[in-house]
Amino acid sequence: MLKVLTFSSLYPNDVNPRHGIFVEQRLRQICAVKPLDPFVVAPVPSVPLLGRFLEPYASERKIGRETLRHGIPVIYPRYWHIPKVGMTAAPFLMALALRRVLERIKRQRHDFQLIDAQYFYPAA
């Protein structure tokens, strides 16, 4: 069975169930046609301190760390985000925060045979 890692800054969650729904739908359709072992990493921006009060970051704090959506395991790791000025820093901060997460996943689930990645900024 082909092991697939989907990495996307756009993926639905319990707080935003329509956020990036097209990424989830595409993955589900592929799984329906070909047996895969999918795993999703959907990074969530975190704004320290002020993020508790600023929308949409306050709502995003309610997103769980991991879930099972339609039989597909999904994790939602956090990365620091700087509102209004973070556009150039966001990819670097995301990579910095997620390096350990991705290394842990690789150790636990072995090597992925296919990586499907999307990044869109701004995601809102």
mmCIF file with all atom_site columns, N, CA and C in Angstrom, residues 42-52 54 56-63 65 76-83 86 90 93-94 97:
data_model
loop_
_atom_site.group_PDB
_atom_site.id
_atom_site.type_symbol
_atom_site.label_atom_id
_atom_site.label_alt_id
_atom_site.label_comp_id
_atom_site.label_asym_id
_atom_site.label_entity_id
_atom_site.label_seq_id
_atom_site.pdbx_PDB_ins_code
_atom_site.Cartn_x
_atom_site.Cartn_y
_atom_site.Cartn_z
_atom_site.occupancy
_atom_site.B_iso_or_equiv
_atom_site.pdbx_formal_charge
_atom_site.auth_seq_id
_atom_site.auth_comp_id
_atom_site.auth_asym_id
_atom_site.auth_atom_id
_atom_site.pdbx_PDB_model_num
ATOM 1   N N  . ALA A 1 42 ? -1.517  19.341 8.752  1.00 0.00 ? 42 ALA A N  1
ATOM 2   C CA . ALA A 1 42 ? -2.163  20.604 8.405  1.00 0.00 ? 42 ALA A CA 1
ATOM 3   C C  . ALA A 1 42 ? -1.753  21.669 9.435  1.00 0.00 ? 42 ALA A C  1
ATOM 4   N N  . PRO A 1 43 ? -0.682  22.393 9.183  1.00 0.00 ? 43 PRO A N  1
ATOM 5   C CA . PRO A 1 43 ? -0.197  23.382 10.145 1.00 0.00 ? 43 PRO A CA 1
ATOM 6   C C  . PRO A 1 43 ? -1.220  24.491 10.415 1.00 0.00 ? 43 PRO A C  1
ATOM 7   N N  . VAL A 1 44 ? -1.236  24.927 11.663 1.00 0.00 ? 44 VAL A N  1
ATOM 8   C CA . VAL A 1 44 ? -2.158  25.979 12.104 1.00 0.00 ? 44 VAL A CA 1
ATOM 9   C C  . VAL A 1 44 ? -1.331  27.143 12.642 1.00 0.00 ? 44 VAL A C  1
ATOM 10  N N  . PRO A 1 45 ? -1.607  28.372 12.170 1.00 0.00 ? 45 PRO A N  1
ATOM 11  C CA . PRO A 1 45 ? -0.855  29.519 12.690 1.00 0.00 ? 45 PRO A CA 1
ATOM 12  C C  . PRO A 1 45 ? -1.190  29.802 14.150 1.00 0.00 ? 45 PRO A C  1
ATOM 13  N N  . SER A 1 46 ? -0.175  30.159 14.884 1.00 0.00 ? 46 SER A N  1
ATOM 14  C CA . SER A 1 46 ? -0.350  30.495 16.297 1.00 0.00 ? 46 SER A CA 1
ATOM 15  C C  . SER A 1 46 ? 0.261   31.878 16.527 1.00 0.00 ? 46 SER A C  1
ATOM 16  N N  . VAL A 1 47 ? -0.535  32.742 17.113 1.00 0.00 ? 47 VAL A N  1
ATOM 17  C CA . VAL A 1 47 ? -0.062  34.091 17.421 1.00 0.00 ? 47 VAL A CA 1
ATOM 18  C C  . VAL A 1 47 ? 0.078   34.178 18.938 1.00 0.00 ? 47 VAL A C  1
ATOM 19  N N  . PRO A 1 48 ? 1.317   34.110 19.441 1.00 0.00 ? 48 PRO A N  1
ATOM 20  C CA . PRO A 1 48 ? 1.509   34.144 20.894 1.00 0.00 ? 48 PRO A CA 1
ATOM 21  C C  . PRO A 1 48 ? 0.922   35.408 21.526 1.00 0.00 ? 48 PRO A C  1
ATOM 22  N N  . LEU A 1 49 ? 0.376   35.258 22.690 1.00 0.00 ? 49 LEU A N  1
ATOM 23  C CA . LEU A 1 49 ? -0.218  36.324 23.500 1.00 0.00 ? 49 LEU A CA 1
ATOM 24  C C  . LEU A 1 49 ? -1.456  36.946 22.850 1.00 0.00 ? 49 LEU A C  1
ATOM 25  N N  . LEU A 1 50 ? -1.294  37.766 21.824 1.00 0.00 ? 50 LEU A N  1
ATOM 26  C CA . LEU A 1 50 ? -2.436  38.443 21.214 1.00 0.00 ? 50 LEU A CA 1
ATOM 27  C C  . LEU A 1 50 ? -3.395  37.485 20.512 1.00 0.00 ? 50 LEU A C  1
ATOM 28  N N  . GLY A 1 51 ? -2.908  36.315 20.137 1.00 0.00 ? 51 GLY A N  1
ATOM 29  C CA . GLY A 1 51 ? -3.743  35.339 19.445 1.00 0.00 ? 51 GLY A CA 1
ATOM 30  C C  . GLY A 1 51 ? -4.937  34.877 20.257 1.00 0.00 ? 51 GLY A C  1
ATOM 31  N N  . ARG A 1 52 ? -4.881  35.076 21.556 1.00 0.00 ? 52 ARG A N  1
ATOM 32  C CA . ARG A 1 52 ? -6.031  34.720 22.403 1.00 0.00 ? 52 ARG A CA 1
ATOM 33  C C  . ARG A 1 52 ? -7.212  35.650 22.181 1.00 0.00 ? 52 ARG A C  1
ATOM 34  N N  . LEU A 1 54 ? -7.406  37.993 19.187 1.00 0.00 ? 54 LEU A N  1
ATOM 35  C CA . LEU A 1 54 ? -7.596  38.379 17.787 1.00 0.00 ? 54 LEU A CA 1
ATOM 36  C C  . LEU A 1 54 ? -8.238  37.250 16.983 1.00 0.00 ? 54 LEU A C  1
ATOM 37  N N  . PRO A 1 56 ? -8.918  35.621 13.317 1.00 0.00 ? 56 PRO A N  1
ATOM 38  C CA . PRO A 1 56 ? -9.409  34.267 13.541 1.00 0.00 ? 56 PRO A CA 1
ATOM 39  C C  . PRO A 1 56 ? -8.513  33.434 14.435 1.00 0.00 ? 56 PRO A C  1
ATOM 40  N N  . TYR A 1 57 ? -7.427  33.999 14.949 1.00 0.00 ? 57 TYR A N  1
ATOM 41  C CA . TYR A 1 57 ? -6.468  33.223 15.730 1.00 0.00 ? 57 TYR A CA 1
ATOM 42  C C  . TYR A 1 57 ? -7.041  32.709 17.040 1.00 0.00 ? 57 TYR A C  1
ATOM 43  N N  . ALA A 1 58 ? -7.962  33.452 17.642 1.00 0.00 ? 58 ALA A N  1
ATOM 44  C CA . ALA A 1 58 ? -8.589  32.977 18.881 1.00 0.00 ? 58 ALA A CA 1
ATOM 45  C C  . ALA A 1 58 ? -9.387  31.707 18.613 1.00 0.00 ? 58 ALA A C  1
ATOM 46  N N  . SER A 1 59 ? -10.101 31.661 17.510 1.00 0.00 ? 59 SER A N  1
ATOM 47  C CA . SER A 1 59 ? -10.870 30.456 17.160 1.00 0.00 ? 59 SER A CA 1
ATOM 48  C C  . SER A 1 59 ? -9.942  29.295 16.829 1.00 0.00 ? 59 SER A C  1
ATOM 49  N N  . GLU A 1 60 ? -8.841  29.581 16.161 1.00 0.00 ? 60 GLU A N  1
ATOM 50  C CA . GLU A 1 60 ? -7.923  28.520 15.762 1.00 0.00 ? 60 GLU A CA 1
ATOM 51  C C  . GLU A 1 60 ? -7.273  27.842 16.955 1.00 0.00 ? 60 GLU A C  1
ATOM 52  N N  . ARG A 1 61 ? -7.236  28.521 18.095 1.00 0.00 ? 61 ARG A N  1
ATOM 53  C CA . ARG A 1 61 ? -6.699  27.899 19.311 1.00 0.00 ? 61 ARG A CA 1
ATOM 54  C C  . ARG A 1 61 ? -7.561  26.722 19.750 1.00 0.00 ? 61 ARG A C  1
ATOM 55  N N  . LYS A 1 62 ? -8.811  26.678 19.293 1.00 0.00 ? 62 LYS A N  1
ATOM 56  C CA . LYS A 1 62 ? -9.736  25.595 19.666 1.00 0.00 ? 62 LYS A CA 1
ATOM 57  C C  . LYS A 1 62 ? -9.568  24.347 18.803 1.00 0.00 ? 62 LYS A C  1
ATOM 58  N N  . ILE A 1 63 ? -8.766  24.433 17.760 1.00 0.00 ? 63 ILE A N  1
ATOM 59  C CA . ILE A 1 63 ? -8.539  23.284 16.886 1.00 0.00 ? 63 ILE A CA 1
ATOM 60  C C  . ILE A 1 63 ? -7.726  22.248 17.652 1.00 0.00 ? 63 ILE A C  1
ATOM 61  N N  . ARG A 1 65 ? -5.299  18.960 18.399 1.00 0.00 ? 65 ARG A N  1
ATOM 62  C CA . ARG A 1 65 ? -3.948  18.656 17.897 1.00 0.00 ? 65 ARG A CA 1
ATOM 63  C C  . ARG A 1 65 ? -3.956  17.519 16.877 1.00 0.00 ? 65 ARG A C  1
ATOM 64  N N  . TYR A 1 76 ? -2.577  18.656 13.495 1.00 0.00 ? 76 TYR A N  1
ATOM 65  C CA . TYR A 1 76 ? -2.610  20.108 13.313 1.00 0.00 ? 76 TYR A CA 1
ATOM 66  C C  . TYR A 1 76 ? -1.519  20.760 14.175 1.00 0.00 ? 76 TYR A C  1
ATOM 67  N N  . PRO A 1 77 ? -0.258  20.645 13.772 1.00 0.00 ? 77 PRO A N  1
ATOM 68  C CA . PRO A 1 77 ? 0.805   21.277 14.554 1.00 0.00 ? 77 PRO A CA 1
ATOM 69  C C  . PRO A 1 77 ? 0.752   22.800 14.438 1.00 0.00 ? 77 PRO A C  1
ATOM 70  N N  . ARG A 1 78 ? 1.250   23.476 15.444 1.00 0.00 ? 78 ARG A N  1
ATOM 71  C CA . ARG A 1 78 ? 1.248   24.945 15.465 1.00 0.00 ? 78 ARG A CA 1
ATOM 72  C C  . ARG A 1 78 ? 2.587   25.507 15.015 1.00 0.00 ? 78 ARG A C  1
ATOM 73  N N  . TYR A 1 79 ? 2.517   26.668 14.400 1.00 0.00 ? 79 TYR A N  1
ATOM 74  C CA . TYR A 1 79 ? 3.730   27.423 14.074 1.00 0.00 ? 79 TYR A CA 1
ATOM 75  C C  . TYR A 1 79 ? 3.454   28.888 14.362 1.00 0.00 ? 79 TYR A C  1
ATOM 76  N N  . TRP A 1 80 ? 4.493   29.619 14.759 1.00 0.00 ? 80 TRP A N  1
ATOM 77  C CA . TRP A 1 80 ? 4.322   31.045 15.056 1.00 0.00 ? 80 TRP A CA 1
ATOM 78  C C  . TRP A 1 80 ? 4.026   31.827 13.798 1.00 0.00 ? 80 TRP A C  1
ATOM 79  N N  . HIS A 1 81 ? 3.118   32.763 13.960 1.00 0.00 ? 81 HIS A N  1
ATOM 80  C CA . HIS A 1 81 ? 2.720   33.619 12.846 1.00 0.00 ? 81 HIS A CA 1
ATOM 81  C C  . HIS A 1 81 ? 2.687   35.063 13.339 1.00 0.00 ? 81 HIS A C  1
ATOM 82  N N  . ILE A 1 82 ? 3.139   35.976 12.495 1.00 0.00 ? 82 ILE A N  1
ATOM 83  C CA . ILE A 1 82 ? 3.124   37.400 12.843 1.00 0.00 ? 82 ILE A CA 1
ATOM 84  C C  . ILE A 1 82 ? 2.105   38.083 11.934 1.00 0.00 ? 82 ILE A C  1
ATOM 85  N N  . PRO A 1 83 ? 0.930   38.458 12.468 1.00 0.00 ? 83 PRO A N  1
ATOM 86  C CA . PRO A 1 83 ? -0.114  39.062 11.628 1.00 0.00 ? 83 PRO A CA 1
ATOM 87  C C  . PRO A 1 83 ? 0.373   40.334 10.934 1.00 0.00 ? 83 PRO A C  1
ATOM 88  N N  . GLY A 1 86 ? 3.775   38.992 8.582  1.00 0.00 ? 86 GLY A N  1
ATOM 89  C CA . GLY A 1 86 ? 4.329   37.651 8.565  1.00 0.00 ? 86 GLY A CA 1
ATOM 90  C C  . GLY A 1 86 ? 4.382   36.958 7.227  1.00 0.00 ? 86 GLY A C  1
ATOM 91  N N  . ALA A 1 90 ? 6.360   33.635 7.223  1.00 0.00 ? 90 ALA A N  1
ATOM 92  C CA . ALA A 1 90 ? 5.506   32.465 7.471  1.00 0.00 ? 90 ALA A CA 1
ATOM 93  C C  . ALA A 1 90 ? 6.105   31.151 6.972  1.00 0.00 ? 90 ALA A C  1
ATOM 94  N N  . LEU A 1 93 ? 9.023   30.239 9.364  1.00 0.00 ? 93 LEU A N  1
ATOM 95  C CA . LEU A 1 93 ? 8.547   29.878 10.698 1.00 0.00 ? 93 LEU A CA 1
ATOM 96  C C  . LEU A 1 93 ? 7.826   28.531 10.687 1.00 0.00 ? 93 LEU A C  1
ATOM 97  N N  . MET A 1 94 ? 7.081   28.274 9.610  1.00 0.00 ? 94 MET A N  1
ATOM 98  C CA . MET A 1 94 ? 6.393   26.987 9.487  1.00 0.00 ? 94 MET A CA 1
ATOM 99  C C  . MET A 1 94 ? 7.416   25.860 9.380  1.00 0.00 ? 94 MET A C  1
ATOM 100 N N  . ALA A 1 97 ? 9.190   25.250 12.766 1.00 0.00 ? 97 ALA A N  1
ATOM 101 C CA . ALA A 1 97 ? 8.344   24.601 13.761 1.00 0.00 ? 97 ALA A CA 1
ATOM 102 C C  . ALA A 1 97 ? 8.027   23.154 13.399 1.00 0.00 ? 97 ALA A C  1
#
